[in-house]
Amino acid sequence: MTSQSTKTATGRGREPPKWRMGPASGAGFPIVDREDFSDATFRLEIDHPVMAKAAQPGQFVIIVTHDHGERIPLTIADYDRVKGTVTLVVQAVGKSTREMQQLCRPGTALYSMVGPMGQPSRIGEAKKVICVGGGLGVAPIFPQARAFKERGAYVISVVGFRNRDLIFWEDKFRECCDELIICTDDGSAGIKGLVTKGIAQAIEQHPDIDEVVAVGPPIMMKACAEATRPHGIKTVVSLNPIMVDGTGMCGGCRVKIGGRIMFACVDGPDFDGHDVDFDDLMNRLRRFKEEEQLALERWTETCRRLDMEPHTTTQDSGRS
Amino acid sequence: MPVEAPQARVANFNEVALGFDVENALVECERCLVCPEPACVAGCPVGIDIPGFICKIIDKDYRGAYDIISEANLLPAICGRVCPQEDQCEGVCPVGDTLEPVAVGRLERWVGDRAIEEGWHKRPYIEPNGFRVGIIGSGPAGVACAADLAKAGCAVTVYEALHEPGGVLRYGIPDFRLPNQVVDEEIGNLIDLGIDIRCNTLVGRLFTIEQMLDEMGFDAVFIGTGAGSPKFMDIPGETLNGVLSANELLTRCNLMVAGRFPEYDTPLHLGRRVAVIGSGNTAMDALRVTRRLGAEKVHCVYRRTEAESPARLEELHHAQEEGIEFHWLTAPVEILDDGDGNVRAMRCLRMELGEPDESGRRRPVPIEGSEFEFETDMVVYAIGTNANPILGQTSKLKLNKWGYIETDEDLATSMAGVYAGGDIVTGAATVILAMGAGRRAARSIKEYLGIRDSDIVYQPERSGHEGALFGIDGAERNFVRVRSA
């Protein structure tokens, strides 16, 4: 959107690469569908038949929107092996994700997408599970809930949103869950309160829960782990720390698990929630706070300037 | 030959005759009788071996067809369009006695157009041998192996997990030692050799080595994924913000261009006083990169002395010239918090050299009571790497106790047809050693596939135009096959 809209700034002054960007032919990764759940959350469906075939619940991808972009890890929210597509749910919070919100439309393509990364979630022998998703974690918990259901488990899903307007995929969850508990912060739908309240309710009604799986912001996963600890229920969480390559090469994603250092990208992203040092994780997520703020301000400012001169840029500029 | 409809073509200056596509060309070639004494060659003013190039097209060796034509005529796309073939080659074609003659001109044009499209005139021609080899990793080992196999005629596909090829040459070695444009150029040369490079492909997770061999039609696989998983020291404070591996620092700077944040989206958060732990070549790169990005003070912290430093002498001198401060015989024992989750300082010990250890270097021994605080706000670990675990996690490959892939002296792994070389076998080493291993593996793969390791690729000559009789090749006719009394 910024200086990237000019040809010279995009290519680091070099010719377009001769290598192929993906396992199949063609350049980029075409976006075939998009749905906006709210003013910040949206779903992208990306054409990638090889990945759609390989993806398992709990795995993630790393995407780059354009050749000046950063590598953004996103958990796979769904995949369709027949259509050959992979679904991602993105929350526009920082510069890169807001830029995605603006640029990623059907008919455009992502500059880069690699995956599926990380170890797939272990869909074990559990007979009764609670799948907890909070905020953005609602999307990635879905394939796990479905996988548990397909394995024959009794699945209770607890999903949390700020208010009723932000709810998405209620129908998809109802289809694959035996029970669905919706929690909203303001009580505008389901029960009023955080997902932990939903977990407490589920545990009360079902004393024989074998496993809890929680995906969401670290603070929520921490609360979930604390909620199940007194009951001694196995709790699996999916961590999404800052990372660069996602292949175990940079070590940026190291997390403390039971006092040992692990790489979330190759050892995880699923870990035993009772062993995770969440405070350490939350501190590490603040690592680039200043830079994130700066990038966002600079980007917002550029957008404002470009709004005044709407002809200087096109919708899909900044990507080659 | 397909032509554009007259109504459409009067409105533009596009070419009227649209030319053959592959199917047209192949069907047309089948009509050639491949006469033993071809009249068409005699009818051609420049004497193109017409049955010869037609046979190559039938073999689907289009590049071979171009080579035969261009021996006699370097302008096939032009001559195929403008020659009066009806008075020359096509005029004397025996097929033309009863049917339409073989459309030699259109075939010549098709080959010429294809040569332009593919840029064949710029590339060396290698006769394909029909084998497909998959290479995992586009670093030094992978590209060296790929080049040798491509030169031998294999169809080579290189898979790279990052979004740009080159491996450590791209993400690791900084521009002031190896500019990315040079990497682009050299990799461009490989692509010109016919090597297919595919980025954004994480082998092991997107598909496994087993799938490459069983489902994707590869005859052999080479693994050159590198070591690349950074080591930490397991001392307190390693997860504080401001502590990172040299790999992360260099990847952010070299591959993601973090030095030009916010023009590029990837941040780095450079410290003011940087401490790099380790004194190898990677440490030198990390020191000199942070220096160039504008850190006020850059320190190298190493537990042995300059004499034991594994870095190349030249690198060490360059670093010293650039004002990097070296702290020999110093080992960190703890990284200290500033109270807000960031690095404030390191607690270090002074060392002295004791008896030689198993590597033959004198072992550093801590001096008791020598603890001191070392002020720093960015700590970079450059103390080596471990094996990358992904292929071990996703295949049945036999690994050694450190997680590196086990191979025999021919670099063959425990899986038939799968070879490995470079850091993923030996542990962290140099670019040139990895390239050497890649070439060694290429030699083994050629042996495994039964390709002779020479410039000449032996293939049975197609029996045909050079006077075959009763299915016996012209060359063979001198041998006594049937002796008549």
Short mmCIF file of C-alpha atoms in Angstrom, two decimals, chain B residues 13-471:
data_model
loop_
_atom_site.label_atom_id
_atom_site.label_comp_id
_atom_site.label_asym_id
_atom_site.label_seq_id
_atom_site.Cartn_x
_atom_site.Cartn_y
_atom_site.Cartn_z
CA PHE B 13 -2.28 -7.58 -37.33
CA ASN B 14 -1.96 -10.85 -35.44
CA GLU B 15 -0.38 -13.78 -37.16
CA VAL B 16 -2.88 -15.58 -39.36
CA ALA B 17 -1.46 -19.07 -39.16
CA LEU B 18 -1.63 -19.95 -35.47
CA GLY B 19 0.84 -22.82 -35.66
CA PHE B 20 0.71 -26.33 -34.28
CA ASP B 21 0.20 -27.29 -30.69
CA VAL B 22 1.93 -30.35 -29.25
CA GLU B 23 -0.85 -32.73 -30.28
CA ASN B 24 -0.96 -31.42 -33.87
CA ALA B 25 2.79 -31.73 -34.12
CA LEU B 26 2.88 -35.29 -32.77
CA VAL B 27 0.09 -36.44 -35.08
CA GLU B 28 1.80 -34.83 -38.05
CA CYS B 29 5.12 -36.47 -37.25
CA GLU B 30 3.51 -39.91 -37.24
CA ARG B 31 2.74 -39.41 -40.94
CA CYS B 32 6.42 -39.31 -41.85
CA LEU B 33 7.66 -42.52 -43.48
CA VAL B 34 11.25 -41.91 -42.33
CA CYS B 35 12.51 -42.85 -45.78
CA PRO B 36 15.95 -44.52 -45.86
CA GLU B 37 17.06 -42.10 -48.56
CA PRO B 38 15.06 -39.03 -47.72
CA ALA B 39 14.18 -36.89 -50.70
CA CYS B 40 13.22 -33.99 -48.43
CA VAL B 41 16.76 -33.57 -47.11
CA ALA B 42 18.02 -33.34 -50.67
CA GLY B 43 15.19 -30.93 -51.42
CA CYS B 44 16.15 -28.61 -48.58
CA PRO B 45 18.56 -25.84 -49.65
CA VAL B 46 20.40 -26.05 -46.30
CA GLY B 47 20.07 -29.82 -45.92
CA ILE B 48 18.26 -30.08 -42.60
CA ASP B 49 18.06 -33.69 -41.35
CA ILE B 50 14.27 -33.63 -41.59
CA PRO B 51 13.48 -37.27 -40.67
CA GLY B 52 16.00 -36.88 -37.85
CA PHE B 53 14.25 -33.99 -36.18
CA ILE B 54 10.85 -35.57 -36.79
CA CYS B 55 12.00 -38.71 -34.98
CA LYS B 56 13.14 -36.57 -32.05
CA ILE B 57 9.69 -35.00 -31.85
CA ILE B 58 8.14 -38.47 -31.83
CA ASP B 59 10.49 -39.30 -28.94
CA LYS B 60 9.15 -36.15 -27.24
CA ASP B 61 12.75 -34.91 -27.11
CA TYR B 62 11.81 -31.48 -28.47
CA ARG B 63 15.05 -29.93 -27.47
CA GLY B 64 16.81 -32.67 -29.41
CA ALA B 65 14.71 -31.80 -32.46
CA TYR B 66 15.77 -28.18 -32.13
CA ASP B 67 19.40 -29.22 -31.90
CA ILE B 68 19.17 -31.23 -35.14
CA ILE B 69 17.52 -28.36 -36.99
CA SER B 70 19.86 -25.72 -35.63
CA GLU B 71 22.88 -27.70 -36.79
CA ALA B 72 21.85 -26.73 -40.32
CA ASN B 73 19.64 -23.73 -39.77
CA LEU B 74 19.67 -21.28 -36.88
CA LEU B 75 16.42 -19.57 -37.92
CA PRO B 76 13.82 -22.32 -37.78
CA ALA B 77 10.97 -20.11 -36.56
CA ILE B 78 11.51 -17.79 -39.53
CA CYS B 79 12.15 -20.41 -42.22
CA GLY B 80 9.27 -22.53 -41.00
CA ARG B 81 7.03 -19.57 -41.80
CA VAL B 82 8.45 -18.13 -45.00
CA CYS B 83 10.13 -20.97 -46.96
CA PRO B 84 8.30 -22.17 -50.11
CA GLN B 85 8.17 -25.71 -48.75
CA GLU B 86 5.83 -26.86 -51.55
CA ASP B 87 8.74 -26.45 -54.01
CA GLN B 88 11.34 -27.88 -51.66
CA CYS B 89 11.06 -30.53 -48.94
CA GLU B 90 7.29 -30.95 -49.07
CA GLY B 91 7.30 -30.98 -52.87
CA VAL B 92 9.37 -34.16 -53.02
CA CYS B 93 7.82 -35.93 -50.03
CA PRO B 94 6.62 -39.40 -51.13
CA VAL B 95 3.61 -39.14 -48.82
CA GLY B 96 2.51 -36.34 -51.12
CA ASP B 97 2.12 -38.76 -54.01
CA THR B 98 -1.21 -39.95 -52.63
CA LEU B 99 -1.99 -37.71 -49.62
CA GLU B 100 -0.99 -34.28 -48.32
CA PRO B 101 2.81 -34.24 -47.85
CA VAL B 102 4.19 -34.12 -44.30
CA ALA B 103 3.94 -30.50 -43.12
CA VAL B 104 7.69 -30.11 -42.60
CA GLY B 105 7.53 -26.31 -42.60
CA ARG B 106 4.93 -26.16 -39.86
CA LEU B 107 6.86 -28.67 -37.76
CA GLU B 108 10.01 -26.65 -38.20
CA ARG B 109 8.18 -23.53 -37.13
CA TRP B 110 6.71 -25.34 -34.11
CA VAL B 111 10.17 -26.40 -32.96
CA GLY B 112 11.52 -22.90 -33.59
CA ASP B 113 8.70 -21.25 -31.63
CA ARG B 114 9.24 -23.63 -28.79
CA ALA B 115 12.94 -22.83 -28.72
CA ILE B 116 12.13 -19.12 -28.39
CA GLU B 117 9.57 -19.74 -25.69
CA GLU B 118 11.95 -21.89 -23.64
CA GLY B 119 15.05 -19.85 -24.36
CA TRP B 120 16.89 -22.93 -25.64
CA HIS B 121 19.54 -21.07 -27.54
CA LYS B 122 20.92 -19.85 -24.20
CA ARG B 123 21.04 -23.23 -22.51
CA PRO B 124 23.35 -26.17 -22.85
CA TYR B 125 21.55 -29.14 -24.24
CA ILE B 126 21.45 -32.25 -22.12
CA GLU B 127 19.86 -35.37 -23.47
CA PRO B 128 17.27 -36.51 -20.90
CA ASN B 129 17.81 -39.97 -19.43
CA GLY B 130 14.28 -40.40 -18.14
CA PHE B 131 15.13 -40.49 -14.41
CA ARG B 132 13.57 -38.09 -11.91
CA VAL B 133 15.43 -37.06 -8.78
CA GLY B 134 13.98 -35.03 -5.92
CA ILE B 135 16.27 -32.84 -3.82
CA ILE B 136 15.23 -31.62 -0.39
CA GLY B 137 16.78 -28.28 0.49
CA SER B 138 18.20 -25.67 -1.89
CA GLY B 139 21.29 -24.93 0.16
CA PRO B 140 24.88 -25.67 -0.91
CA ALA B 141 24.57 -29.48 -0.70
CA GLY B 142 21.25 -29.56 -2.53
CA VAL B 143 22.23 -27.30 -5.42
CA ALA B 144 25.60 -29.01 -5.95
CA CYS B 145 23.87 -32.38 -6.12
CA ALA B 146 21.12 -30.99 -8.36
CA ALA B 147 23.60 -29.50 -10.84
CA ASP B 148 25.54 -32.73 -11.26
CA LEU B 149 22.41 -34.80 -11.73
CA ALA B 150 20.89 -32.33 -14.16
CA LYS B 151 24.08 -32.39 -16.21
CA ALA B 152 23.80 -36.17 -16.37
CA GLY B 153 20.32 -35.83 -17.86
CA CYS B 154 18.09 -36.41 -14.82
CA ALA B 155 14.93 -34.35 -14.40
CA VAL B 156 15.70 -32.64 -11.09
CA THR B 157 13.21 -30.97 -8.76
CA VAL B 158 14.54 -29.04 -5.75
CA TYR B 159 12.20 -28.37 -2.84
CA GLU B 160 12.82 -25.43 -0.49
CA ALA B 161 10.83 -24.65 2.66
CA LEU B 162 11.51 -20.91 2.71
CA HIS B 163 10.04 -18.55 0.14
CA GLU B 164 13.40 -17.97 -1.57
CA PRO B 165 15.97 -20.60 -2.58
CA GLY B 166 19.59 -20.77 -1.48
CA GLY B 167 19.38 -22.07 2.07
CA VAL B 168 22.19 -20.75 4.25
CA LEU B 169 23.54 -18.79 1.28
CA ARG B 170 20.31 -16.78 1.40
CA TYR B 171 19.30 -16.57 5.05
CA GLY B 172 22.67 -17.05 6.73
CA ILE B 173 25.55 -15.38 4.96
CA PRO B 174 25.14 -11.58 5.01
CA ASP B 175 25.17 -9.43 1.89
CA PHE B 176 28.58 -7.91 2.67
CA ARG B 177 30.10 -11.36 2.29
CA LEU B 178 27.78 -12.79 -0.35
CA PRO B 179 25.28 -10.44 -2.01
CA ASN B 180 21.84 -11.92 -2.62
CA GLN B 181 22.06 -10.88 -6.28
CA VAL B 182 24.97 -13.28 -6.71
CA VAL B 183 22.87 -16.05 -5.20
CA ASP B 184 20.05 -15.10 -7.59
CA GLU B 185 22.39 -15.23 -10.58
CA GLU B 186 23.93 -18.56 -9.72
CA ILE B 187 20.57 -20.11 -8.96
CA GLY B 188 19.34 -18.67 -12.25
CA ASN B 189 22.13 -20.63 -13.96
CA LEU B 190 20.87 -23.80 -12.31
CA ILE B 191 17.36 -23.10 -13.54
CA ASP B 192 18.85 -22.62 -17.02
CA LEU B 193 20.27 -26.13 -16.69
CA GLY B 194 16.66 -27.27 -16.49
CA ILE B 195 16.46 -27.68 -12.70
CA ASP B 196 12.99 -27.03 -11.32
CA ILE B 197 13.14 -25.16 -8.00
CA ARG B 198 9.98 -25.05 -5.89
CA CYS B 199 9.86 -22.86 -2.83
CA ASN B 200 7.34 -22.90 0.02
CA THR B 201 7.51 -26.67 0.14
CA LEU B 202 8.20 -28.27 3.51
CA VAL B 203 9.06 -31.88 2.73
CA GLY B 204 8.10 -34.16 5.59
CA ARG B 205 4.97 -32.21 6.34
CA LEU B 206 3.51 -31.37 2.92
CA PHE B 207 4.51 -34.78 1.62
CA THR B 208 6.93 -37.36 2.94
CA ILE B 209 10.04 -38.93 1.42
CA GLU B 210 8.07 -42.17 1.14
CA GLN B 211 5.43 -40.35 -0.92
CA MET B 212 8.10 -38.85 -3.17
CA LEU B 213 9.31 -42.35 -4.04
CA ASP B 214 5.99 -44.20 -4.05
CA GLU B 215 3.46 -41.68 -5.36
CA MET B 216 5.29 -38.78 -6.96
CA GLY B 217 7.46 -40.82 -9.29
CA PHE B 218 10.93 -39.91 -8.08
CA ASP B 219 13.58 -42.53 -8.78
CA ALA B 220 15.91 -41.20 -6.10
CA VAL B 221 15.93 -38.55 -3.39
CA PHE B 222 18.75 -36.47 -1.93
CA ILE B 223 18.40 -34.86 1.51
CA GLY B 224 20.37 -31.70 2.09
CA THR B 225 18.32 -30.00 4.80
CA GLY B 226 21.27 -28.80 6.84
CA ALA B 227 21.73 -28.77 10.58
CA GLY B 228 20.22 -25.41 11.28
CA SER B 229 18.48 -25.95 14.61
CA PRO B 230 20.20 -23.48 16.94
CA LYS B 231 21.79 -24.55 20.23
CA PHE B 232 21.23 -22.68 23.45
CA MET B 233 23.22 -23.10 26.66
CA ASP B 234 20.42 -23.95 29.07
CA ILE B 235 21.36 -21.19 31.50
CA PRO B 236 18.79 -19.03 33.36
CA GLY B 237 17.30 -16.10 31.46
CA GLU B 238 17.49 -17.53 27.95
CA THR B 239 13.87 -16.78 27.13
CA LEU B 240 14.15 -13.08 28.02
CA ASN B 241 13.40 -10.66 25.21
CA GLY B 242 16.65 -9.63 23.60
CA VAL B 243 18.09 -13.15 23.57
CA LEU B 244 18.10 -14.77 20.15
CA SER B 245 20.02 -17.23 18.03
CA ALA B 246 22.42 -16.08 15.33
CA ASN B 247 20.18 -17.96 12.91
CA GLU B 248 17.21 -15.81 13.88
CA LEU B 249 19.24 -12.59 13.74
CA LEU B 250 20.69 -13.44 10.33
CA THR B 251 17.39 -14.71 8.89
CA ARG B 252 15.62 -11.55 9.97
CA CYS B 253 18.36 -9.40 8.43
CA ASN B 254 19.35 -11.33 5.30
CA LEU B 255 16.17 -13.02 4.15
CA MET B 256 13.57 -10.66 5.60
CA VAL B 257 15.58 -7.40 5.30
CA ALA B 258 14.79 -6.35 8.88
CA GLY B 259 17.51 -3.71 8.61
CA ARG B 260 15.12 -1.69 6.46
CA PHE B 261 12.14 -1.94 8.83
CA PRO B 262 9.52 -0.44 8.57
CA GLU B 263 9.82 -0.37 4.77
CA TYR B 264 10.06 -4.14 5.15
CA ASP B 265 7.61 -5.58 7.65
CA THR B 266 9.96 -7.79 9.67
CA PRO B 267 11.35 -6.12 12.82
CA LEU B 268 14.60 -6.88 14.64
CA HIS B 269 14.76 -4.66 17.74
CA LEU B 270 18.50 -4.12 17.71
CA GLY B 271 20.21 -3.66 21.05
CA ARG B 272 22.60 -0.84 21.92
CA ARG B 273 25.21 -3.10 23.46
CA VAL B 274 25.23 -6.43 21.66
CA ALA B 275 26.97 -9.53 23.00
CA VAL B 276 27.51 -12.43 20.64
CA ILE B 277 28.38 -15.71 22.34
CA GLY B 278 30.73 -17.88 20.31
CA SER B 279 33.57 -17.20 17.94
CA GLY B 280 32.91 -19.19 14.80
CA ASN B 281 32.12 -17.89 11.33
CA THR B 282 28.45 -17.49 12.20
CA ALA B 283 29.42 -15.44 15.24
CA MET B 284 31.57 -13.20 13.02
CA ASP B 285 28.60 -12.68 10.70
CA ALA B 286 26.33 -11.84 13.62
CA LEU B 287 28.87 -9.40 15.05
CA ARG B 288 29.44 -7.63 11.77
CA VAL B 289 25.73 -7.47 10.91
CA THR B 290 24.77 -5.85 14.22
CA ARG B 291 27.74 -3.51 13.84
CA ARG B 292 26.49 -2.41 10.43
CA LEU B 293 22.94 -2.00 11.64
CA GLY B 294 24.20 0.59 14.11
CA ALA B 295 24.69 -1.06 17.49
CA GLU B 296 26.85 1.23 19.66
CA LYS B 297 29.01 -1.53 21.09
CA VAL B 298 29.41 -5.02 19.74
CA HIS B 299 31.13 -7.65 21.87
CA CYS B 300 32.29 -11.14 21.12
CA VAL B 301 32.23 -13.42 24.16
CA TYR B 302 34.15 -16.68 23.89
CA ARG B 303 35.19 -19.15 26.55
CA ARG B 304 38.53 -20.06 24.96
CA THR B 305 41.20 -17.83 23.38
CA GLU B 306 41.74 -16.35 19.96
CA ALA B 307 43.99 -19.32 19.09
CA GLU B 308 41.09 -21.77 19.52
CA SER B 309 38.54 -19.59 17.72
CA PRO B 310 37.00 -21.66 14.93
CA ALA B 311 36.38 -18.64 12.68
CA ARG B 312 38.42 -18.14 9.53
CA LEU B 313 41.39 -15.89 10.23
CA GLU B 314 40.21 -13.44 7.59
CA GLU B 315 36.80 -13.12 9.18
CA LEU B 316 38.32 -12.61 12.59
CA HIS B 317 40.59 -9.86 11.27
CA HIS B 318 37.75 -8.16 9.47
CA ALA B 319 35.71 -8.18 12.65
CA GLN B 320 38.61 -6.79 14.66
CA GLU B 321 39.16 -4.07 12.07
CA GLU B 322 35.52 -3.13 12.30
CA GLY B 323 35.87 -2.29 15.98
CA ILE B 324 34.35 -5.38 17.51
CA GLU B 325 35.54 -6.01 21.06
CA PHE B 326 36.64 -9.52 21.86
CA HIS B 327 36.34 -10.99 25.33
CA TRP B 328 38.35 -14.20 25.33
CA LEU B 329 38.17 -16.72 28.18
CA THR B 330 34.76 -15.48 29.18
CA ALA B 331 31.67 -17.65 29.65
CA PRO B 332 28.16 -16.49 30.53
CA VAL B 333 26.40 -18.34 33.33
CA GLU B 334 23.18 -16.34 33.58
CA ILE B 335 21.28 -13.70 31.64
CA LEU B 336 19.77 -11.03 33.87
CA ASP B 337 16.33 -9.44 33.67
CA ASP B 338 15.75 -5.68 33.62
CA GLY B 339 12.55 -6.23 35.58
CA ASP B 340 10.38 -5.95 32.49
CA GLY B 341 11.27 -9.21 30.76
CA ASN B 342 14.20 -7.80 28.76
CA VAL B 343 17.92 -8.44 28.95
CA ARG B 344 19.86 -6.09 31.24
CA ALA B 345 23.17 -7.88 31.58
CA MET B 346 24.93 -11.23 31.63
CA ARG B 347 26.69 -12.79 34.58
CA CYS B 348 29.98 -14.19 33.29
CA LEU B 349 32.90 -16.22 34.56
CA ARG B 350 36.54 -15.83 33.62
CA MET B 351 38.11 -19.01 32.31
CA GLU B 352 41.59 -20.45 31.96
CA LEU B 353 42.74 -23.21 29.65
CA GLY B 354 43.26 -26.66 31.13
CA GLU B 355 44.02 -30.07 29.63
CA PRO B 356 43.13 -30.79 25.97
CA ASP B 357 39.64 -32.28 25.51
CA GLU B 358 38.44 -34.87 22.96
CA SER B 359 38.52 -32.24 20.18
CA GLY B 360 42.20 -31.68 20.90
CA ARG B 361 41.63 -28.12 22.04
CA ARG B 362 42.50 -27.12 25.57
CA ARG B 363 39.43 -27.26 27.74
CA PRO B 364 38.35 -23.98 29.35
CA VAL B 365 38.09 -24.21 33.13
CA PRO B 366 36.29 -21.55 35.20
CA ILE B 367 38.37 -19.48 37.59
CA GLU B 368 36.71 -19.57 40.97
CA GLY B 369 35.34 -16.30 42.30
CA SER B 370 35.83 -14.53 38.98
CA GLU B 371 32.16 -13.78 38.44
CA PHE B 372 31.31 -10.40 37.00
CA GLU B 373 28.42 -8.60 35.34
CA PHE B 374 28.59 -7.80 31.66
CA GLU B 375 26.26 -5.03 30.59
CA THR B 376 24.33 -5.87 27.44
CA ASP B 377 20.79 -5.57 26.08
CA MET B 378 21.00 -8.08 23.24
CA VAL B 379 22.49 -11.54 23.53
CA VAL B 380 23.07 -13.55 20.35
CA TYR B 381 23.84 -17.27 20.56
CA ALA B 382 26.28 -18.47 17.91
CA ILE B 383 27.47 -21.66 19.56
CA GLY B 384 26.50 -24.15 16.91
CA THR B 385 23.48 -26.05 15.75
CA ASN B 386 21.66 -29.34 16.20
CA ALA B 387 20.08 -31.50 13.51
CA ASN B 388 16.80 -30.32 12.07
CA PRO B 389 14.21 -32.77 13.42
CA ILE B 390 11.47 -32.61 10.75
CA LEU B 391 12.56 -35.42 8.41
CA GLY B 392 13.39 -37.63 11.37
CA GLN B 393 9.90 -37.04 12.78
CA THR B 394 8.16 -37.83 9.51
CA SER B 395 10.08 -40.76 7.99
CA LYS B 396 11.62 -44.08 8.93
CA LEU B 397 15.14 -42.81 8.22
CA LYS B 398 17.74 -44.14 10.60
CA LEU B 399 19.29 -41.34 12.66
CA ASN B 400 22.35 -41.40 14.88
CA LYS B 401 22.15 -40.56 18.56
CA TRP B 402 22.46 -36.82 17.89
CA GLY B 403 19.61 -36.85 15.39
CA TYR B 404 21.75 -36.59 12.27
CA ILE B 405 20.96 -38.90 9.36
CA GLU B 406 23.04 -42.05 9.27
CA THR B 407 24.68 -42.86 5.92
CA ASP B 408 27.31 -45.22 4.57
CA GLU B 409 30.43 -43.94 2.81
CA ASP B 410 28.45 -43.55 -0.42
CA LEU B 411 26.04 -41.27 1.47
CA ALA B 412 23.21 -43.79 1.11
CA THR B 413 20.70 -43.68 3.97
CA SER B 414 18.77 -46.57 5.46
CA MET B 415 16.09 -46.12 2.77
CA ALA B 416 16.76 -47.48 -0.70
CA GLY B 417 17.24 -44.72 -3.24
CA VAL B 418 17.52 -42.02 -0.57
CA TYR B 419 20.83 -40.26 -0.10
CA ALA B 420 21.85 -37.49 2.28
CA GLY B 421 24.75 -35.11 2.63
CA GLY B 422 25.94 -31.89 4.16
CA ASP B 423 25.24 -30.65 7.68
CA ILE B 424 22.30 -33.02 8.19
CA VAL B 425 24.83 -35.90 8.07
CA THR B 426 28.01 -34.40 9.49
CA GLY B 427 26.74 -31.66 11.77
CA ALA B 428 27.54 -28.01 11.15
CA ALA B 429 30.42 -27.53 8.72
CA THR B 430 31.21 -25.22 5.80
CA VAL B 431 29.51 -24.36 2.53
CA ILE B 432 32.18 -26.03 0.44
CA LEU B 433 32.13 -29.25 2.46
CA ALA B 434 28.36 -29.42 1.99
CA MET B 435 28.79 -28.88 -1.75
CA GLY B 436 31.39 -31.62 -1.83
CA ALA B 437 28.96 -33.96 -0.10
CA GLY B 438 26.22 -32.99 -2.58
CA ARG B 439 28.46 -33.90 -5.49
CA ARG B 440 29.52 -37.16 -3.85
CA ALA B 441 25.85 -38.06 -3.35
CA ALA B 442 25.14 -37.19 -6.99
CA ARG B 443 27.82 -39.68 -8.02
CA SER B 444 26.26 -42.36 -5.82
CA ILE B 445 22.79 -41.62 -7.17
CA LYS B 446 24.07 -41.92 -10.72
CA GLU B 447 25.55 -45.30 -9.85
CA TYR B 448 22.32 -46.36 -8.18
CA LEU B 449 20.31 -45.37 -11.25
CA GLY B 450 22.81 -47.00 -13.59
CA ILE B 451 23.83 -43.81 -15.35
CA ARG B 452 27.43 -43.74 -16.50
CA ASP B 453 29.33 -40.94 -14.90
CA SER B 454 30.57 -39.29 -18.07
CA ASP B 455 29.52 -36.59 -20.48
CA ILE B 456 28.30 -39.14 -22.99
CA VAL B 457 24.90 -40.56 -22.30
CA TYR B 458 24.43 -43.88 -24.03
CA GLN B 459 21.01 -44.47 -25.50
CA PRO B 460 20.05 -46.94 -28.17
CA GLU B 461 19.96 -45.20 -31.50
CA ARG B 462 16.46 -45.11 -32.87
CA SER B 463 16.35 -47.50 -35.77
CA GLY B 464 15.08 -45.62 -38.74
CA HIS B 465 16.38 -43.03 -41.06
CA GLU B 466 19.95 -44.19 -41.43
CA GLY B 467 19.14 -47.10 -43.65
CA ALA B 468 17.71 -49.71 -41.35
CA LEU B 469 16.77 -52.90 -43.10
CA PHE B 470 14.42 -55.50 -41.63
CA GLY B 471 14.55 -53.71 -38.32
#
